[in-house]
Coordinates of C-alpha atoms in Angstrom, one line a residue:
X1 CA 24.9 2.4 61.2
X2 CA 23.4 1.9 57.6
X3 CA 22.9 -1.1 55.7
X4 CA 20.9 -2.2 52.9
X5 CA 18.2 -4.3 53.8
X6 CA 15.7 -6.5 51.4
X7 CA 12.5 -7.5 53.4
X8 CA 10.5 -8.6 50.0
X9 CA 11.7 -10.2 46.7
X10 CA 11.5 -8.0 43.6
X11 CA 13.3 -5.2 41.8
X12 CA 16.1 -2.4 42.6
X13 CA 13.5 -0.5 44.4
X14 CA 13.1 -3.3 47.1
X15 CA 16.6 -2.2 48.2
X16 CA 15.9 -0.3 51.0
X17 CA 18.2 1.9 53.5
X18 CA 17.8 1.4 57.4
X19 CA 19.3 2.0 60.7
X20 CA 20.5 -0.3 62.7
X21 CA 22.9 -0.9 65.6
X22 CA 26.5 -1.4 64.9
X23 CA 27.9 -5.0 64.9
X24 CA 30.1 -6.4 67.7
X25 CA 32.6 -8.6 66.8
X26 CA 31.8 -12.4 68.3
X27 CA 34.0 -15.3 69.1
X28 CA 36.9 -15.4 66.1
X29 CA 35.5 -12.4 64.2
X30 CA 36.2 -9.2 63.8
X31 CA 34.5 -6.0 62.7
X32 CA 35.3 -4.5 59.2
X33 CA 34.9 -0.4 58.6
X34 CA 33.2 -0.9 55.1
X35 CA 34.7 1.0 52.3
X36 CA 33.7 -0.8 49.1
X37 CA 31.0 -3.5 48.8
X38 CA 30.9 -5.3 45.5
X39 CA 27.8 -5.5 43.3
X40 CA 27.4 -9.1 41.8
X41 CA 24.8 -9.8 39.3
X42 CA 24.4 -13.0 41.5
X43 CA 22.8 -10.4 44.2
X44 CA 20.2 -9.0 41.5
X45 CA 19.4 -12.2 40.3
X46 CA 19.0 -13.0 44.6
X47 CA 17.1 -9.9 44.8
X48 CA 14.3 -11.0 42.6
X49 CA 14.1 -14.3 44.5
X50 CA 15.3 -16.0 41.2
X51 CA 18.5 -17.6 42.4
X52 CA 17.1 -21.0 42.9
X53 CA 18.0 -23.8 46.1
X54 CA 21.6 -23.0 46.1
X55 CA 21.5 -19.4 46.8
X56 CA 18.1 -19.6 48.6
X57 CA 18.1 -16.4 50.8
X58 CA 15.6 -15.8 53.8
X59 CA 14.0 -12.6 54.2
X60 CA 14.7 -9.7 55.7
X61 CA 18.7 -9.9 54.4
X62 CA 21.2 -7.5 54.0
X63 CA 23.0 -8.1 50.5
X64 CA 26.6 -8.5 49.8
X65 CA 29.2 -11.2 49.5
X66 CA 31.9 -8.9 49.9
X67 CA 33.4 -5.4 51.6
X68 CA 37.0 -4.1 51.5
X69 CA 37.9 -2.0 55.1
X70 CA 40.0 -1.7 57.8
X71 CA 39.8 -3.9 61.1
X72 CA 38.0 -1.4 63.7
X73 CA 37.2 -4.4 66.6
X74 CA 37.8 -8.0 67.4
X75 CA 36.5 -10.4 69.1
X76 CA 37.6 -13.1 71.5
X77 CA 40.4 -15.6 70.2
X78 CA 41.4 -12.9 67.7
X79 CA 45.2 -11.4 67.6
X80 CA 45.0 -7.6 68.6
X81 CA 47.7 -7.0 65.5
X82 CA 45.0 -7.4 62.9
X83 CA 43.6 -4.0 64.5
X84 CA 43.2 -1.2 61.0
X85 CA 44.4 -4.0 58.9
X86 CA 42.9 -2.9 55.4
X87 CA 41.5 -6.6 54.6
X88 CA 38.5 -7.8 52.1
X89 CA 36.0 -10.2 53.7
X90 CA 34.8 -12.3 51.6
X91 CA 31.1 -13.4 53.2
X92 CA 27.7 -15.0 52.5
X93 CA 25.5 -12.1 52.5
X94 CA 25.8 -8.7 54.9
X95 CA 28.4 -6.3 52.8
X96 CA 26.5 -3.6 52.4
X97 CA 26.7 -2.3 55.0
X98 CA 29.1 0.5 57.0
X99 CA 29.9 -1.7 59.1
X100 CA 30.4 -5.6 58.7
X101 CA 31.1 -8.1 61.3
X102 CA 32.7 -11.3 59.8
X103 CA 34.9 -14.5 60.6
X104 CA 38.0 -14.2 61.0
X105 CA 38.7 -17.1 58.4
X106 CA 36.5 -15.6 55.6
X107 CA 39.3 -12.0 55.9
X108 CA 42.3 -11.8 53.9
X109 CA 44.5 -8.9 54.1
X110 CA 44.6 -6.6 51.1
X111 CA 48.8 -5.4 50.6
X112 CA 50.1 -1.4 50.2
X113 CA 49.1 -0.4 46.7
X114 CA 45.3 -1.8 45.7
X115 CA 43.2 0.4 46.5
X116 CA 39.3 -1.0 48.2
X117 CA 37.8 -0.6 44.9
X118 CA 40.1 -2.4 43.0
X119 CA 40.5 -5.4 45.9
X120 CA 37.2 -5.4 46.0
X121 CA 37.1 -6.4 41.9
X122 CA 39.3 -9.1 43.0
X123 CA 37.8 -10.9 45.3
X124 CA 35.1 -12.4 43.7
X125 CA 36.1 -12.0 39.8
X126 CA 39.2 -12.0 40.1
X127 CA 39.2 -15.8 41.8
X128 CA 36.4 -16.6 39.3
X129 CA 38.4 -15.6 36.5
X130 CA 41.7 -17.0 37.2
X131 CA 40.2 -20.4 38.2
X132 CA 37.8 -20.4 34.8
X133 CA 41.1 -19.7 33.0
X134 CA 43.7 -22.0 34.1
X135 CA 40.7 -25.0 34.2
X136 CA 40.5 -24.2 30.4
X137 CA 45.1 -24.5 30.0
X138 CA 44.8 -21.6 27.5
X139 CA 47.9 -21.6 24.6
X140 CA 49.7 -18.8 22.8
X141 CA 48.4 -18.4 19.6
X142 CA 45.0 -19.8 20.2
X143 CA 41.8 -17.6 19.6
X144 CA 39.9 -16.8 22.4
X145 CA 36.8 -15.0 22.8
X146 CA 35.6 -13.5 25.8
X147 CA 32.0 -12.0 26.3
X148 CA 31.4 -9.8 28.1
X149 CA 34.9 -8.4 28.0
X150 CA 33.9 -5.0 29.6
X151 CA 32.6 -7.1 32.9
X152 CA 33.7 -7.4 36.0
X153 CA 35.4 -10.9 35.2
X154 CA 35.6 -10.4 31.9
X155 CA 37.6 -7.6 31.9
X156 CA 40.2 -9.8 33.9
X157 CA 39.7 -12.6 31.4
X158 CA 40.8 -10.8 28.6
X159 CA 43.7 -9.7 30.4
X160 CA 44.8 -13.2 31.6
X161 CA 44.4 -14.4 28.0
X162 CA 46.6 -11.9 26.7
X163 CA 49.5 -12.1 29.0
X164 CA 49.4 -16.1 28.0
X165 CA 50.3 -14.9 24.0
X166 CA 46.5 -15.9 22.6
X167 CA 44.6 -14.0 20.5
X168 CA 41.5 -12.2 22.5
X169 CA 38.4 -11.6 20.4
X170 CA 36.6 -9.3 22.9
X171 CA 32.9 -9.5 22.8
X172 CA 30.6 -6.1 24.5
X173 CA 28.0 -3.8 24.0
X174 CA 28.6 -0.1 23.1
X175 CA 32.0 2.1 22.3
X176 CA 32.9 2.5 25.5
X177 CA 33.1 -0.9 26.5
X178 CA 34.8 -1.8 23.1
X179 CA 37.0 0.7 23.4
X180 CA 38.0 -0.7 27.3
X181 CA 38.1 -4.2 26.0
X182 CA 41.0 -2.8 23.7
X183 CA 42.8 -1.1 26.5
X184 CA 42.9 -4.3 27.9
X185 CA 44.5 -5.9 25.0
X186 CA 41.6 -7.3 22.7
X187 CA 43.3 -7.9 19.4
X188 CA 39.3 -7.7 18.0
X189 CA 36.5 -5.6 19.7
X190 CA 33.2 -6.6 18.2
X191 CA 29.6 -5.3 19.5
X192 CA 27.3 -7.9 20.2
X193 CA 24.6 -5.9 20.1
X194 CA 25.2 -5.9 16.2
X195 CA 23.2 -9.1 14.6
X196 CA 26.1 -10.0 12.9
X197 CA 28.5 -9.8 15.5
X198 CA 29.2 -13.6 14.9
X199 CA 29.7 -13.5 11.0
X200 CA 32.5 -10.4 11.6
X201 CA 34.2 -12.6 14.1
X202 CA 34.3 -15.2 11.2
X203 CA 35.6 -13.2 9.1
X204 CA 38.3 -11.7 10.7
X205 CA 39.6 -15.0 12.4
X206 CA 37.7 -17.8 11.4
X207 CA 36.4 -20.4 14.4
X208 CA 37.8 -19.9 17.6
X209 CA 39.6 -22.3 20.0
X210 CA 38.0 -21.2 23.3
X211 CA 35.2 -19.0 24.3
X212 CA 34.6 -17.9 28.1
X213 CA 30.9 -17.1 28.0
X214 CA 29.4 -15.0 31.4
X215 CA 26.5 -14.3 29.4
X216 CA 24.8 -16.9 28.1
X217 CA 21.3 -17.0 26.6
X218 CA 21.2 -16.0 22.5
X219 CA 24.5 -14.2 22.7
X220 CA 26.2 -17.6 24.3
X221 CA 24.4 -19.8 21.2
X222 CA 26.2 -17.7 19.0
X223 CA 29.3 -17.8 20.8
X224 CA 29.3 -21.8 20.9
X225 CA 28.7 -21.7 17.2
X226 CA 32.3 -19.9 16.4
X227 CA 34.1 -22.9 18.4
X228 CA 36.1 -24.7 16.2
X229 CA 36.6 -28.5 16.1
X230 CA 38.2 -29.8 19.2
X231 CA 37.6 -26.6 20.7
X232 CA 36.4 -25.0 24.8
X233 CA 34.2 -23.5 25.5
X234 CA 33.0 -22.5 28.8
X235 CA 29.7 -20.7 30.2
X236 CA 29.9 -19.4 33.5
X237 CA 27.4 -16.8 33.9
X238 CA 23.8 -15.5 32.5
X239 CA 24.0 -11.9 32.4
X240 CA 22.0 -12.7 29.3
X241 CA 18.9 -13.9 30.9
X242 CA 19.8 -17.9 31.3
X243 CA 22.7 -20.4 30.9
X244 CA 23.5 -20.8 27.1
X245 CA 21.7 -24.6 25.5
X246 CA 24.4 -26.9 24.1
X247 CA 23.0 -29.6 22.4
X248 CA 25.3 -32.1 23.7
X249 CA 25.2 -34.5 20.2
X250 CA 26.2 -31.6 18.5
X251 CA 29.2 -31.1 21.1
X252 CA 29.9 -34.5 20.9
X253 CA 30.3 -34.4 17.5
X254 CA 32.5 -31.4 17.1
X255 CA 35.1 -32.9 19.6
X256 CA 33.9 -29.9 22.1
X257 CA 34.8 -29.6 25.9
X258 CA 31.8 -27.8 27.3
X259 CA 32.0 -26.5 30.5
X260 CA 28.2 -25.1 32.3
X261 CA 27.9 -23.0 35.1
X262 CA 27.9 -25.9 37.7
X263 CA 31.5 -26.0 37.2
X264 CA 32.0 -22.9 39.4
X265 CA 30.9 -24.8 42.1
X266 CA 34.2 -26.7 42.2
X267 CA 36.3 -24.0 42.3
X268 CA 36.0 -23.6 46.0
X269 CA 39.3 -25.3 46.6
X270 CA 41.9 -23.0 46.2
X271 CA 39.2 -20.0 46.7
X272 CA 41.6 -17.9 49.1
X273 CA 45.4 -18.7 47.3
X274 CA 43.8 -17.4 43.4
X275 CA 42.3 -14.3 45.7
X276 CA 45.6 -13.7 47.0
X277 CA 48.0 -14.3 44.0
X278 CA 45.3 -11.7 42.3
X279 CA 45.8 -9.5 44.7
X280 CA 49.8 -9.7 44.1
X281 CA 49.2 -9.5 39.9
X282 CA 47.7 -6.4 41.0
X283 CA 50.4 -4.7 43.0
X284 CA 52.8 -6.2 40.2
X285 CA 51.0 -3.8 37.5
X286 CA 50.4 -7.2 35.6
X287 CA 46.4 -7.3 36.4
X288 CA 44.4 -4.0 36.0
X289 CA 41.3 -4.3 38.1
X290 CA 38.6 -1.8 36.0
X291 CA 36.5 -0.3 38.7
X292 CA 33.8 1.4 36.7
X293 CA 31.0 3.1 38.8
X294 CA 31.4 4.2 42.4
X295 CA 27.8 4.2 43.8
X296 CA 26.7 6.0 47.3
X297 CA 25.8 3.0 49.8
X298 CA 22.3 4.5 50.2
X299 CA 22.3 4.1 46.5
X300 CA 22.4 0.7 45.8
X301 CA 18.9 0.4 44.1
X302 CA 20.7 2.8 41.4
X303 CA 23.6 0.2 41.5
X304 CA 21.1 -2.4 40.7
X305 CA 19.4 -0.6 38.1
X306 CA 22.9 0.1 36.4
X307 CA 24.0 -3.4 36.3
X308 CA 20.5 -4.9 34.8
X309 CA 20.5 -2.2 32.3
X310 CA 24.7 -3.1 31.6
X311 CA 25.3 0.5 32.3
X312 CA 28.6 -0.6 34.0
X313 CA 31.9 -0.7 32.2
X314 CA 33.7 -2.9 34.8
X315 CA 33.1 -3.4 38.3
X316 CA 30.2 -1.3 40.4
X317 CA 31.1 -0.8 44.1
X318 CA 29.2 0.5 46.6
X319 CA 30.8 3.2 48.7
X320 CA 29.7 4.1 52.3

């Protein structure tokens, strides 16, 4: 079968496609027919060997911390009924792959009407987002800002917001990701690739109440200066380059709640239920997961490329 194997850090190109036998399914896993992979920008930032002691990686590795399939083998100790079983596997590295052999515990079954693509959006954001939202008890009527609102969790986050009755102020780069940041039901669209992206935000609706940061860097300074008195604000990603720098005595002094990006490591509890009542929003029609580039599994240096270059409008999966 193919996978995608690194065997040195550095960039897209180091993404490599190789042969190698199929998996067999062990004690309490089973085999997953691959037919999405999601891209994270956690697995560039692994990929250049910049990830640091928590997501240390040993070489050669096979990328990916989750595939959406069907069940094609078990192993010993595991029910015979979860045989073709569409399911998303939700791993530590592996996924892309055609083929993926995983525990039994880390699968969850994906239900009639999500598509792979769109579970796959789910799995990862859409726990993210849904555990960075309700830590942060968002209220009706209170400004929130989102950035990047065309991302993978972003794009969920806006949605979330706006189905609580708050005002979205969604933050992106480009017309088309403005424009999908409306669809999603951004009161304000505003391109941060603009310098004074943060003055029009002013201007239209003053200081915000909360901001939901996943890119950090400049772009998150900018975003903690438009929290108001007493306000969130939360950064939990650096698509940007790097977490955002709060001066803490100047939080302290504004009455701010900050929230870094160390706070995602204590959303394990609960991982698998906020995966699964996604994956229910989703067959509701209450959740729209935005799959936005469909890349060839051989392909996943272009992937790569895409999402460092934020090329993607949503969620890039990789298709074997």
């Amino acid at each position: 079968m193919l996978v995608i194997r690194v065997d040195e850090f550095g960039g897209p190109e180091v993404l490599r496609p190789v042969d190698v036998p199929d998996p067999v399914a062990g004690p309490g896993e089973v085999v997953v027919e691959v037919e999405a992979a999601g891209v994270l920008t956690l697995d560039t930032i692994i990929r250049r060997g910049a990830a640091g002691p928590r997501f240390a990686t040993p070489l050669p590795y096979v990328p990916g911390r989750g595939a959406a399939g069907r069940v094609r083998a078990v192993g010993e100790g595991v029910d015979p009924v979860w045989l073709g079983r569409r399911v998303l596997a939700d791993v530590e590295d592996g996924a892309y792959a055609e083929q993926l052999a995983a525990p039994l515990t880390s699968v969850l079954p994906v239900p009639d009407g999500v598509g792979a693509a769109e579970a796959m959006v789910l799995l990862h954001d859409g726990g993210t987002a849904l555990a960075l939202f309700g830590d942060l008890g968002v209220r009706p009527g209170e400004r929130v800002l989102v950035l990047p609102a065309a991302g993978g969790a972003g794009s969920l986050l806006v949605q979330l917001a706006r189905s609580t009755g708050a005002r979205v102020i969604g933050a992106a780069r480009g017309a088309e990701k403005l424009a999908l940041a409306r669809s999603l039901g951004a009161d304000l669209a505003v391109d941060y690739g603009d310098p004074g992206w943060a003055d029009a935000v002013r201007r239209r609706v003053g200081q915000v109440d909360v901001v939901l940061d996943g890119v950090g860097g400049e772009l998150g300074r900018a975003a903690f200066g438009l929290v108001g008195e007493g306000g969130r604000y939360s950064n939990y990603g650096v698509a940007g380059g790097g977490p955002t720098e709060v001066d803490p005595g100047e939080a302290h002094s504004r009455g701010i709640d900050v929230r870094g990006t160390e706070q995602l490591a204590g959303f394990g509890g609960g991982r698998r239920a906020r995966q699964e009542r996604m994956l229910r929003e989703a067959v509701a029609g209450r959740i729209r997961p935005v799959v936005g580039r469909r890349f060839p599994l051989a392909k996943a240096a272009d992937a790569h490329a895409a999402l460092q270059d934020r090329e993607v409008a949503g969620k890039a999966v990789l298709v074997p």
